[in-house]
Amino acid sequence: MAFPRPLLLAPLAMIAALAPFAAAQAEDPPQRVIALVVYGDDPCPTDVGSRDEIIVCARKPEAERYRIPKALRDKPEVAGGPGWASQVAAMDQAGQAITPNSCSPNGSYGFTGCTQAMLRQWHAEKRMRESAGIP
């Protein structure tokens, strides 16, 4: 049984037609990807410096050009934080380092404040335990 010649030539023609596509896929992919944000009607740069680059452009409206990015401008308000009383107490402690009754080796009467400092610390720890519900 003899095959018609067009049936033998069709697979060869398909192989010859697909050869350039196989060669294109065998090349290495680009090594560098550049991501740009363009605003308004600004053109996306199309002149590629080398064949190893891909340029990807994201388009944003012109009104967003000089704004702070949304991720940075929407910061949630911090709830709580130190109250004024604790800030005043911290300032008092900062200023007491060289005054009488300060429990400091610097300044006059430093040694007399050591017991008071211990008692202040003990009362502060006690208040913290009571506010946390720890006996």
Short mmCIF file of C-alpha atoms in Angstrom, two decimals:
data_model
loop_
_atom_site.label_atom_id
_atom_site.label_comp_id
_atom_site.label_asym_id
_atom_site.label_seq_id
_atom_site.Cartn_x
_atom_site.Cartn_y
_atom_site.Cartn_z
CA MET A 1 0.00 0.00 0.00
CA ALA A 2 1.50 3.28 -1.03
CA PHE A 3 1.03 6.47 0.98
CA PRO A 4 0.21 9.60 -0.92
CA ARG A 5 3.09 12.02 -1.00
CA PRO A 6 1.25 15.03 0.57
CA LEU A 7 0.69 13.03 3.77
CA LEU A 8 4.41 12.36 4.09
CA LEU A 9 5.35 15.97 3.49
CA ALA A 10 2.83 17.50 5.95
CA PRO A 11 4.65 16.40 9.16
CA LEU A 12 7.97 17.58 7.73
CA ALA A 13 6.44 20.96 6.90
CA MET A 14 5.07 21.29 10.44
CA ILE A 15 8.46 20.49 11.96
CA ALA A 16 10.13 23.05 9.72
CA ALA A 17 7.51 25.68 10.62
CA LEU A 18 7.91 25.16 14.39
CA ALA A 19 11.73 25.19 14.38
CA PRO A 20 12.08 29.01 14.86
CA PHE A 21 9.75 28.91 17.89
CA ALA A 22 11.79 26.15 19.50
CA ALA A 23 14.98 28.16 18.94
CA ALA A 24 13.38 31.26 20.52
CA GLN A 25 12.41 29.30 23.61
CA ALA A 26 15.92 27.90 23.98
CA GLU A 27 17.36 31.41 24.64
CA ASP A 28 17.94 32.50 28.23
CA PRO A 29 15.23 34.67 29.76
CA PRO A 30 16.05 38.32 30.53
CA GLN A 31 18.10 38.74 33.69
CA ARG A 32 16.79 42.15 34.78
CA VAL A 33 13.22 43.34 35.35
CA ILE A 34 12.62 47.06 35.87
CA ALA A 35 9.31 48.05 37.47
CA LEU A 36 8.31 51.71 36.99
CA VAL A 37 5.31 53.77 38.05
CA VAL A 38 4.24 56.35 35.47
CA TYR A 39 1.68 59.08 36.14
CA GLY A 40 -0.95 60.63 33.92
CA ASP A 41 -0.09 60.54 30.23
CA ASP A 42 3.65 60.03 30.73
CA PRO A 43 4.97 57.44 28.28
CA CYS A 44 6.39 54.18 29.49
CA PRO A 45 10.02 53.95 28.33
CA THR A 46 10.31 51.49 25.49
CA ASP A 47 13.97 51.82 24.58
CA VAL A 48 15.54 48.87 26.27
CA GLY A 49 19.25 49.26 27.03
CA SER A 50 19.99 45.62 26.38
CA ARG A 51 18.18 42.44 25.50
CA ASP A 52 18.53 41.25 29.10
CA GLU A 53 15.95 43.74 30.44
CA ILE A 54 12.19 43.77 30.78
CA ILE A 55 10.46 47.06 31.64
CA VAL A 56 7.09 46.82 33.41
CA CYS A 57 5.07 50.04 33.84
CA ALA A 58 2.20 50.64 36.26
CA ARG A 59 0.04 53.67 35.44
CA LYS A 60 -1.40 55.88 38.21
CA PRO A 61 -3.57 59.00 37.90
CA GLU A 62 -1.86 62.39 37.63
CA ALA A 63 -3.34 63.47 40.99
CA GLU A 64 -1.18 60.85 42.76
CA ARG A 65 2.16 62.10 41.39
CA TYR A 66 3.32 64.18 44.38
CA ARG A 67 1.32 62.52 47.14
CA ILE A 68 2.74 60.42 49.92
CA PRO A 69 2.09 56.74 49.09
CA LYS A 70 -1.15 55.42 50.54
CA ALA A 71 0.62 52.76 52.62
CA LEU A 72 2.57 55.49 54.41
CA ARG A 73 -0.17 58.10 54.85
CA ASP A 74 -2.82 55.86 56.42
CA LYS A 75 -1.32 55.12 59.82
CA PRO A 76 -3.74 54.07 62.53
CA GLU A 77 -3.88 56.19 65.65
CA VAL A 78 -2.09 54.59 68.57
CA ALA A 79 -4.65 53.85 71.27
CA GLY A 80 -3.60 54.32 74.84
CA GLY A 81 0.01 55.20 75.37
CA PRO A 82 1.52 56.80 78.43
CA GLY A 83 -0.70 59.22 80.29
CA TRP A 84 0.30 62.66 81.49
CA ALA A 85 0.83 61.46 85.05
CA SER A 86 3.43 58.90 83.99
CA GLN A 87 5.17 61.47 81.78
CA VAL A 88 5.36 63.94 84.69
CA ALA A 89 6.74 61.20 86.94
CA ALA A 90 9.39 60.38 84.35
CA MET A 91 10.40 64.05 84.16
CA ASP A 92 10.60 64.25 87.96
CA GLN A 93 12.84 61.19 88.06
CA ALA A 94 15.09 62.61 85.33
CA GLY A 95 15.59 65.84 87.28
CA GLN A 96 16.26 64.19 90.63
CA ALA A 97 19.59 62.63 89.73
CA ILE A 98 21.71 65.23 91.53
CA THR A 99 19.34 66.67 94.15
CA PRO A 100 19.16 65.76 97.85
CA ASN A 101 17.48 62.40 98.52
CA SER A 102 18.37 61.19 95.05
CA CYS A 103 20.25 57.93 95.81
CA SER A 104 23.05 58.91 93.52
CA PRO A 105 26.83 58.93 93.99
CA ASN A 106 26.75 62.38 92.36
CA GLY A 107 25.68 65.50 94.21
CA SER A 108 25.05 66.20 97.86
CA TYR A 109 22.91 64.01 100.12
CA GLY A 110 22.80 61.26 97.51
CA PHE A 111 22.93 58.42 100.02
CA THR A 112 19.75 59.51 101.88
CA GLY A 113 17.47 58.83 98.95
CA CYS A 114 18.35 55.17 98.44
CA THR A 115 15.70 53.92 100.87
CA GLN A 116 13.13 56.24 99.33
CA ALA A 117 14.00 54.96 95.85
CA MET A 118 13.56 51.37 97.02
CA LEU A 119 10.17 52.22 98.54
CA ARG A 120 9.05 54.06 95.36
CA GLN A 121 9.99 51.02 93.28
CA TRP A 122 8.18 48.67 95.66
CA HIS A 123 4.99 50.79 95.56
CA ALA A 124 5.14 50.98 91.76
CA GLU A 125 5.48 47.21 91.46
CA LYS A 126 2.62 46.74 93.91
CA ARG A 127 0.36 49.06 91.88
CA MET A 128 1.23 47.16 88.69
CA ARG A 129 0.39 43.81 90.29
CA GLU A 130 -2.91 45.14 91.63
CA SER A 131 -3.90 46.65 88.28
CA ALA A 132 -3.13 43.35 86.53
CA GLY A 133 -5.16 41.38 89.09
CA ILE A 134 -2.15 39.46 90.44
CA PRO A 135 -2.25 38.96 94.24
#
